[in-house]
Coordinates of C-alpha atoms and ligand atoms in Angstrom, one line a residue:
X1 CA 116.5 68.0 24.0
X2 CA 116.6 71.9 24.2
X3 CA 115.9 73.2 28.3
X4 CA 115.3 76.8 28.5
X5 CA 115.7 78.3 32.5
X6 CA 114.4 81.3 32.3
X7 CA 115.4 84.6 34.7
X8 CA 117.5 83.1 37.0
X9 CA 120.4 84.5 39.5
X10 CA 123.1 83.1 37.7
X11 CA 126.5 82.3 39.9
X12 CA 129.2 81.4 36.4
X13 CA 132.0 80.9 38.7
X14 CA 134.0 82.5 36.0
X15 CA 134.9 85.6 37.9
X16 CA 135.3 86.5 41.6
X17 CA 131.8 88.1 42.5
X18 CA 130.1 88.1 39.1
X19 CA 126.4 87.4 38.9
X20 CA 124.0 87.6 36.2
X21 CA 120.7 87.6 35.8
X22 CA 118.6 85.7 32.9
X23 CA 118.3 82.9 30.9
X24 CA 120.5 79.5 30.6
X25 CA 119.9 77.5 27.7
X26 CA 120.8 73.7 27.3
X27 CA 121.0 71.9 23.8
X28 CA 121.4 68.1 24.3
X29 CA 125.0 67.8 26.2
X30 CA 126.1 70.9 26.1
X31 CA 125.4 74.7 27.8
X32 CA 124.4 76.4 24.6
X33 CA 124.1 80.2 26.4
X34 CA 124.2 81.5 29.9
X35 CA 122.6 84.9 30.6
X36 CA 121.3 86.5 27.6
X37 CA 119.0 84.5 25.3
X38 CA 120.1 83.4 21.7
X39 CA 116.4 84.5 19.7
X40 CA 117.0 81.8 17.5
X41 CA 116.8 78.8 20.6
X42 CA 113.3 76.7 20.0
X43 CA 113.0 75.3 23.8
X44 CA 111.6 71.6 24.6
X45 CA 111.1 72.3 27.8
X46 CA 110.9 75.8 30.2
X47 CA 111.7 75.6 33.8
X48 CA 110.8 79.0 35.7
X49 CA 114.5 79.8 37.4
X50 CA 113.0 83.0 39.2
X51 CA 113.1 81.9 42.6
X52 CA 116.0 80.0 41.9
X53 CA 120.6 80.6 42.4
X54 CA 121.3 78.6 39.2
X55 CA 125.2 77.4 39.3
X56 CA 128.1 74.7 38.7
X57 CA 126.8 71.3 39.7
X58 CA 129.3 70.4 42.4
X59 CA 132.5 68.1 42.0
X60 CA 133.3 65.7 45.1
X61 CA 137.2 65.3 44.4
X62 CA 137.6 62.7 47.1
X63 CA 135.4 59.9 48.6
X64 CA 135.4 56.0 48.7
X65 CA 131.2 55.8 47.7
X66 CA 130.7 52.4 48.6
X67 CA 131.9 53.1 52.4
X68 CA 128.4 54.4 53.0
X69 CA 127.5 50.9 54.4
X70 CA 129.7 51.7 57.4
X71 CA 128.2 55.0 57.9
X72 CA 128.4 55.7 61.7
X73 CA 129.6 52.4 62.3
X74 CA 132.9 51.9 64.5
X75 CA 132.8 56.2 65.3
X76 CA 134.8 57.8 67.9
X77 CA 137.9 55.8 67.4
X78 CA 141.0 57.5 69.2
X79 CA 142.9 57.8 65.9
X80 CA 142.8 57.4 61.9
X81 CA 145.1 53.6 62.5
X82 CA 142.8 52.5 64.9
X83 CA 139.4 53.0 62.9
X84 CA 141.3 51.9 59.9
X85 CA 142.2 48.6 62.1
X86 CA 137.9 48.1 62.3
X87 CA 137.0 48.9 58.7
X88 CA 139.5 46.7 57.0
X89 CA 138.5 43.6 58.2
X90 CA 134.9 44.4 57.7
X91 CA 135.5 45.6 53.6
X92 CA 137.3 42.0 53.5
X93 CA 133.9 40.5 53.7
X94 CA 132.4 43.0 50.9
X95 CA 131.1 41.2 47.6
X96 CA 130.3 43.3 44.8
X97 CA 126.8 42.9 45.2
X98 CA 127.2 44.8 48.4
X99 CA 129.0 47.5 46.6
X100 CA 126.6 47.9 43.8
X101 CA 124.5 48.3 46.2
X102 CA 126.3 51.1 48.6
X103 CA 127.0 53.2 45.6
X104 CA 123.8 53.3 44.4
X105 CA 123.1 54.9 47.4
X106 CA 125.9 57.0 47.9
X107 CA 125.2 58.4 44.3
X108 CA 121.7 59.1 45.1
X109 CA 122.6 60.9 48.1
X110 CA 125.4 62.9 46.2
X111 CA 123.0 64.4 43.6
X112 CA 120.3 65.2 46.2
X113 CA 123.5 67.4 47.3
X114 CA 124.3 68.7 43.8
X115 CA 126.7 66.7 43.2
X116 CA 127.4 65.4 39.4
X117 CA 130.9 64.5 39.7
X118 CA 133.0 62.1 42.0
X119 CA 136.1 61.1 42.4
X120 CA 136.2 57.2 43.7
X121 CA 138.6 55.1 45.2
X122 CA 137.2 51.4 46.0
X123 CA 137.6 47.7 45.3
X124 CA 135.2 45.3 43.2
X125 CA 135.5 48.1 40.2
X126 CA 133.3 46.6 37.9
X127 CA 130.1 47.1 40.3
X128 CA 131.1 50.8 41.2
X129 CA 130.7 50.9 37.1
X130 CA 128.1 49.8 36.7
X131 CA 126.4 51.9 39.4
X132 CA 127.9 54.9 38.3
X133 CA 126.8 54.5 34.5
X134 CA 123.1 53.4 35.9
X135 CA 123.1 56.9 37.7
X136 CA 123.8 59.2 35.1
X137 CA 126.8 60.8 37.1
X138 CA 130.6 61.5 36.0
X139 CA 133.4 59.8 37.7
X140 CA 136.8 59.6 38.0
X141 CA 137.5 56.1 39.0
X142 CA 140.3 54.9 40.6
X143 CA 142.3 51.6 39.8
X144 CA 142.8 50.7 43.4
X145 CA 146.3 49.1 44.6
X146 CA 147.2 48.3 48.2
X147 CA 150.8 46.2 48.9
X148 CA 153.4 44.8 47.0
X149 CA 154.4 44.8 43.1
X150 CA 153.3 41.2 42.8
X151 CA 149.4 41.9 44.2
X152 CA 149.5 44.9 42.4
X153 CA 150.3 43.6 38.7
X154 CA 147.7 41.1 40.0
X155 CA 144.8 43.5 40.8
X156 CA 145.3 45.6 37.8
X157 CA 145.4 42.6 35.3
X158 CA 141.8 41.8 37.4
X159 CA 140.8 45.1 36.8
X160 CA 142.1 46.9 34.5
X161 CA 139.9 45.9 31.3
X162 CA 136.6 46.7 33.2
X163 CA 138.1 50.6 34.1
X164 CA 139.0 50.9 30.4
X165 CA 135.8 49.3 29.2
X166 CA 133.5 51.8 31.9
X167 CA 135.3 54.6 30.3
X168 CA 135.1 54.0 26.7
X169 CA 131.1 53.8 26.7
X170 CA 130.6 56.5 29.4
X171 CA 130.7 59.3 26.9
X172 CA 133.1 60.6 28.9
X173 CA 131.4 60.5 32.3
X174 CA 133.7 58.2 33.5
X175 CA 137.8 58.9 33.8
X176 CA 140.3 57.0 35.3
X177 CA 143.0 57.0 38.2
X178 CA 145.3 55.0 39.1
X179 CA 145.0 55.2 43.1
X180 CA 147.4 53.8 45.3
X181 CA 146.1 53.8 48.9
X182 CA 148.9 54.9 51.2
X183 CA 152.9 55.3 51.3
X184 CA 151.8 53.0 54.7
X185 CA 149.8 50.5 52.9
X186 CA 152.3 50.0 49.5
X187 CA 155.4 49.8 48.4
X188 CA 157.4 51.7 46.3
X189 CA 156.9 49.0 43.4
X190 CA 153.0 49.5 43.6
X191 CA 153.6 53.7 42.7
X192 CA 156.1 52.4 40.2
X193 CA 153.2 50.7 38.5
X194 CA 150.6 53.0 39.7
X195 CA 152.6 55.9 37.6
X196 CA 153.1 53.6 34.5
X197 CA 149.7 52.8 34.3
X198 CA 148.3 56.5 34.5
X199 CA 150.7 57.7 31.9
X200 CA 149.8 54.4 29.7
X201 CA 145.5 55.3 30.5
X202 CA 146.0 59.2 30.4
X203 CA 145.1 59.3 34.4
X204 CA 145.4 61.0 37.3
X205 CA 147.4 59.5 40.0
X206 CA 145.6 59.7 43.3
X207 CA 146.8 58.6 46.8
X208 CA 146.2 59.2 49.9
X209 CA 149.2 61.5 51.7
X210 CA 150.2 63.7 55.0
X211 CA 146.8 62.7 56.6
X212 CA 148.2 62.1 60.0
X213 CA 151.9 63.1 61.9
X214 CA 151.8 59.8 63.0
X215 CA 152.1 59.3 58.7
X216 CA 154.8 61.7 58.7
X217 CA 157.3 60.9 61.7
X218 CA 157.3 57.0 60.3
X219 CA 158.1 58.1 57.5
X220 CA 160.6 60.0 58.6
X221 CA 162.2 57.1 60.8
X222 CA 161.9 54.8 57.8
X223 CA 163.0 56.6 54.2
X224 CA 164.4 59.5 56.1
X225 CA 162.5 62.0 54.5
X226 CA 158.4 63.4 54.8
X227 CA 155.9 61.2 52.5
X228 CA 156.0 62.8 49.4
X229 CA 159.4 64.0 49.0
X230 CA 159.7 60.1 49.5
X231 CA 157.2 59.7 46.6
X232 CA 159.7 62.1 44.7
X233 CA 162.7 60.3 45.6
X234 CA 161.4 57.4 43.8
X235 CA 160.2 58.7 41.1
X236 CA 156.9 57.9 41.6
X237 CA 155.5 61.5 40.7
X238 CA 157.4 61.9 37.6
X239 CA 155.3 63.5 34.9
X240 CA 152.2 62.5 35.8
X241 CA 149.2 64.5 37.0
X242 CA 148.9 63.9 40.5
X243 CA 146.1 64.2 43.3
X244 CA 146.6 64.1 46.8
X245 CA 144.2 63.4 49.1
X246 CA 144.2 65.7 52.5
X247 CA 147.9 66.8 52.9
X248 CA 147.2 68.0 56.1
X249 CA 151.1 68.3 57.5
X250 CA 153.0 68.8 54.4
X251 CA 156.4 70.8 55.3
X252 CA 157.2 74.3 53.4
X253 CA 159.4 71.9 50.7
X254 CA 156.7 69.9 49.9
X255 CA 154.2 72.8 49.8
X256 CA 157.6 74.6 47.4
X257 CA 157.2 70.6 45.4
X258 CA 153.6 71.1 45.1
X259 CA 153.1 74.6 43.6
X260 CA 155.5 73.2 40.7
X261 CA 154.1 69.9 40.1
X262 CA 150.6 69.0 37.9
X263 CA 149.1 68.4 40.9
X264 CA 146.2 69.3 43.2
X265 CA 145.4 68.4 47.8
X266 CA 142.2 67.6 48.3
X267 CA 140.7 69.2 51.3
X268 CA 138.3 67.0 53.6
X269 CA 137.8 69.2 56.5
X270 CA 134.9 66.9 57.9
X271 CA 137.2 64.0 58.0
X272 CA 140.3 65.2 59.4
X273 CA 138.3 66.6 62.6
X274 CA 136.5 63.2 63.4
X275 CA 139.7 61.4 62.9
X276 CA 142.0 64.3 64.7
X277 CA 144.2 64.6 62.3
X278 CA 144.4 67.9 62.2
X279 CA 143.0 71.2 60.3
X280 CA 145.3 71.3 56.6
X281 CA 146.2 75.1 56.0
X282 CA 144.2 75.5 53.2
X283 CA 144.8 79.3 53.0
X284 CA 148.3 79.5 53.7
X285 CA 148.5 76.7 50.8
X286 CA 146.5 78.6 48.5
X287 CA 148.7 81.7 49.1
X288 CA 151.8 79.4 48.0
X289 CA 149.9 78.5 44.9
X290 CA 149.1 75.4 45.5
X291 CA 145.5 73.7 43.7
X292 CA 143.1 72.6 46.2
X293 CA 139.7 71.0 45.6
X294 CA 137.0 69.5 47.8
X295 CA 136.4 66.3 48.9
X296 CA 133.7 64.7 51.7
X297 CA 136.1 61.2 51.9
X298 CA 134.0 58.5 52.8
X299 CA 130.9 58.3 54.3
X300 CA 132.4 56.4 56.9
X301 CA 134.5 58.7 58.4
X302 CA 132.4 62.2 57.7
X303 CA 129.8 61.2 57.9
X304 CA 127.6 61.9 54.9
X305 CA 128.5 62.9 51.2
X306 CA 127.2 66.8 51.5
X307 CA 129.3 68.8 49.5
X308 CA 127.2 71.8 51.1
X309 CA 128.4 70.5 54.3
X310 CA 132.1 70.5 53.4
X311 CA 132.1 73.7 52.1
X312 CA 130.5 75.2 55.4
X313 CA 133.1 73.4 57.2
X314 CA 136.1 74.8 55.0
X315 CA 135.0 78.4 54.9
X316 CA 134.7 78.2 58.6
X317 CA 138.4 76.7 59.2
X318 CA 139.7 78.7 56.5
X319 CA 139.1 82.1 59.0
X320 CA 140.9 80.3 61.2
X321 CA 144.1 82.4 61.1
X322 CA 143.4 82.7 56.8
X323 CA 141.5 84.6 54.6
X324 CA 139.7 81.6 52.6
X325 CA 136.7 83.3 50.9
X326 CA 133.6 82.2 50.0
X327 CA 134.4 82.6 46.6
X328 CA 137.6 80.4 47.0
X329 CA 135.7 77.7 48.5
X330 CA 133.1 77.8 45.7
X331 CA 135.9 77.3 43.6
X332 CA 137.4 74.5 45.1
X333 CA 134.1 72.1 44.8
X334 CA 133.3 73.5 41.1
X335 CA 136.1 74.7 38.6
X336 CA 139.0 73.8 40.9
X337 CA 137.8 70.2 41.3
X338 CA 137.0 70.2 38.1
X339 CA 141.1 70.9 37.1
X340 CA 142.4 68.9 39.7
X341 CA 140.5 65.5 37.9
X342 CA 141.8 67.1 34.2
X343 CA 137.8 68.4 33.6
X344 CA 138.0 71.9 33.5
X345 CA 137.4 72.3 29.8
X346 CA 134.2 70.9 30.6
X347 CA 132.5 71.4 33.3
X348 CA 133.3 73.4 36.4
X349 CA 131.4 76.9 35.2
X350 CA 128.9 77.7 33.4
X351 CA 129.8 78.9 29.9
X352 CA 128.4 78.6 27.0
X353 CA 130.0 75.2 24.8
X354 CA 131.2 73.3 28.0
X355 CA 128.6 70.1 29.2
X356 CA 125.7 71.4 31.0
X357 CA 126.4 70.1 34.6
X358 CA 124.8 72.5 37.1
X359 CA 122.3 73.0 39.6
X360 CA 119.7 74.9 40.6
X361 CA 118.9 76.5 44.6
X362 CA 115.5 76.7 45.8
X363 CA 116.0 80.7 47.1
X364 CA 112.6 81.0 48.8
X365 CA 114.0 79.0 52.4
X366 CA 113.3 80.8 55.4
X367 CA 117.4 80.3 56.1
X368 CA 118.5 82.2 53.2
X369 CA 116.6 85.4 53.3
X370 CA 117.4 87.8 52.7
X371 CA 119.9 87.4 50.3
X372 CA 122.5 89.9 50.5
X373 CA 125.7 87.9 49.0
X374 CA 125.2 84.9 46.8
X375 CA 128.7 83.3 47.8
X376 CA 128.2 84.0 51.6
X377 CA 124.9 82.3 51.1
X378 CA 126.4 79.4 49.2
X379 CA 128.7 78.7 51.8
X380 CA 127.6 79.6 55.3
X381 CA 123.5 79.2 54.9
X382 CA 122.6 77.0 51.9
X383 CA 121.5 73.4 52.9
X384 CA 121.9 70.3 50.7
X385 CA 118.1 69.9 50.7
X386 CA 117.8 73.3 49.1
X387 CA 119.3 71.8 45.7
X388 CA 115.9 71.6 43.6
X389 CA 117.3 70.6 40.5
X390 CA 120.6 69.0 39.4
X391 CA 121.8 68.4 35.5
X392 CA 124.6 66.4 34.3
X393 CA 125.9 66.4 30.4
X394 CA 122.4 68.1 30.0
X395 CA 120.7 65.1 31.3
X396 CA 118.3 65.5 34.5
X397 CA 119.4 63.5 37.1
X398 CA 116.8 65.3 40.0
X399 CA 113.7 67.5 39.2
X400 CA 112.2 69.1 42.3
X401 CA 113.6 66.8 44.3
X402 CA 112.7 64.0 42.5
X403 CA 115.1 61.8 41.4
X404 CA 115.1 60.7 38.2
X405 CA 117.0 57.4 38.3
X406 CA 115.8 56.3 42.1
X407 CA 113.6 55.3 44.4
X408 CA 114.8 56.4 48.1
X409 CA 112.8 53.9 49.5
X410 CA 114.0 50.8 47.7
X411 CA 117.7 52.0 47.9
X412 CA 117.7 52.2 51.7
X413 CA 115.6 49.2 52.5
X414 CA 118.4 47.3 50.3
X415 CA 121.2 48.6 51.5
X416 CA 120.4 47.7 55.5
X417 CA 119.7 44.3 53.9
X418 CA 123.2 43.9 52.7
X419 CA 124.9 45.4 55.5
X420 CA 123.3 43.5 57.8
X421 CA 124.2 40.3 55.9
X422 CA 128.0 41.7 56.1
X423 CA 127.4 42.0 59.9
X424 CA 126.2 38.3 59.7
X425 CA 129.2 36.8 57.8
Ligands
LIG501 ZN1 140.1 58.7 51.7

């Protein structure tokens, strides 16, 4: 199907501050012209961008989807170990079903905030597949390993053939990690593996890292050394493209490490303040070159999935003692989280051959008149619930507000079913 939008304010993130206005035109997958209109497109369908900031869907570079079921459950622990001591217990009793369920959800809410692309880490795989292929949204899923070698070779053997199968029929929606939790929850065996198998699958290896100084000092006391120069030692980060989520205390070698490596931090502002872990010097990083995308983490410990949100948040720590722009924090949850999951060939702007994910901003809200600067009001007005429209590989996945794929209604009802059948076991 061709889609014609038609005079829009166009935000390409291709350039700091460039805007255009006019047309965007989308033939089946793929963006087939962004600004001025090719004479010879025959549209299907017309959408009227006039009132509308037309731009990069958004890319949520870490979260754990199905944790949505403990949304505001077990809050206002005293530190990251001690919530951590609540939830794992609880996800023990977690069938797929329940999963299923939670990220149907969770994806729901993410494109109601404009997002098309996710970066998971979770257990019972095969369900967060099947969710994410139902919902019409990319993801880069992760091939989740906590503990030893032995339990590790075990969980990838239960899991591995589903991951490969997810992403060999997603038409490309669907990308692999392989995603050690913790240095606190594995052992150096389970990054062995983790590494082999994401330079077997052509994957990203994500893991969790620096969250906490609590993190740090035992890490210190144990290997002798901060968590991923450990992670070098071992050789755990050797030629493979790496992402790591939060770094929040990383030291000036690891930051030195970093700007060198294939790799990218994932900022989660939202979560590091309700778990006091700290505020990651996301400007001072960017300064030494490092790659920084977005993330909300899980729902759990945010406590939503609003990409809107987390920008807010970021662009009003990154004044802290920095000089994050908006523009830098646009590009963090759009071209920059794009790169950091290997995606930035296609999707991330808006350019003319790259797949058609983007979104389009209902300008008309009381809150973001008037409209002086497109980027400020991206980042410090803008709402989720302004998102009107949201495309992924050319496909509408919300029109309106409407989704496409879901009924609201019937996903929450389900989901308080389930978790309150998890309460019961
Ligand atoms: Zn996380």
């Amino acid at each position: 199907m061709n889609v014609l939008i038609t005079n829009t304010l166009i935000i390409p993130m291709t350039g700091a501050g460039l805007t255009v206005r006019g047309d965007i035109g989308i033939s089946g997958e793929r963006i087939a012209f962004v600004g001025r209109r090719d004479a010879s497109f025959v549209a299907d369908k017309i959408i009227d961008g006039s009132n509308h900031l037309t731009m990069p869907a958004l890319v949520n570079a870490h979260t754990h989807l199905a944790m949505v079921l403990m949304r505001n459950y077990k809050d206002n622990l005293p530190t990251l170990q001690e919530w951590l001591g609540e939830i794992f217990p609880i996800e023990d009793k977690l069938t797929p079903e329940d999963v299923y369920s939670a990220c149907r959800l969770a994806i729901a809410e993410s494109i109601q905030s404009g997002v098309t692309t996710l970066c998971d880490m979770y257990f019972h795989t095969s369900a967060t597949i099947q969710a994410v292929t139902e919902g019409g949204v990319r993801a880069n899923l992760g091939l989740t390993l906590f503990g030893d070698e032995t339990v590790s070779r075990a969980r990838i053997k239960e899991h591995e053939a589903a991951l490969k199968a997810g992403h060999a029929h997603s038409s490309g929606r669907i990308t692999l990690s392989a995603a050690p939790h913790a240095i606190y929850t594995c052992t150096a065996g389970t990054y062995h593996l983790a590494r082999a198998w994401a330079l077997e699958n052509d994957a990203v290896l994500h893991t969790h890292i620096s969250e906490t100084r609590k993190e740090v000092e035992e890490c210190i006391a144990e290997h002798g050394t901060t968590p991923l120069m450990y992670l070098k030692r071992i050789g755990a980060l050797d030629g493979v493209k790496c992402l790591f989520a939060h770094g929040v205390h990383l030291s000036d070698e690891e930051t030195a490490l970093l700007a060198e490596l294939d790799a990218a931090v994932v900022h989660n502002p939202s979560s590091n303040l309700k778990l006091d872990c700290g505020i990651a010097p996301i400007a001072s990083y960017k300064e030494r070159g490092l790659s920084i995308s977005l993330g909300t983490d899980g729902a759990s410990s945010n406590n939503n999935l609003n990409m809107f949100e987390e920008m807010h948040i970021a662009a009003l720590l990154g004044r802290l003692g920095g000089h994050l722009s908006p523009y830098e924090v646009l590009k963090m949850a759009t071209i920059d989280g794009a790169r950091s999951l290997g995606l930035e060939e296609r999707i991330g702007t808006l350019e003319a051959g790259k797949e058609a994910d983007l979104i389009m901003i209902n300008l008309t809200r009381a809150h973001l008149n008037p409209h002086n600067d497109p980027f400020s009001l991206l980042v410090y007005s803008a709402q989720a619930s302004d998102v009107d429209t949201v495309f992924c590989q050319g496909k509408i996945l919300m029109e309106n507000r409407n989704l496409v794929h879901y009924d609201i209604d019937a996903l929450v009802e389900d989901v308080n079913a389930r978790w309150a059948a998890v309460l019961s076991r």
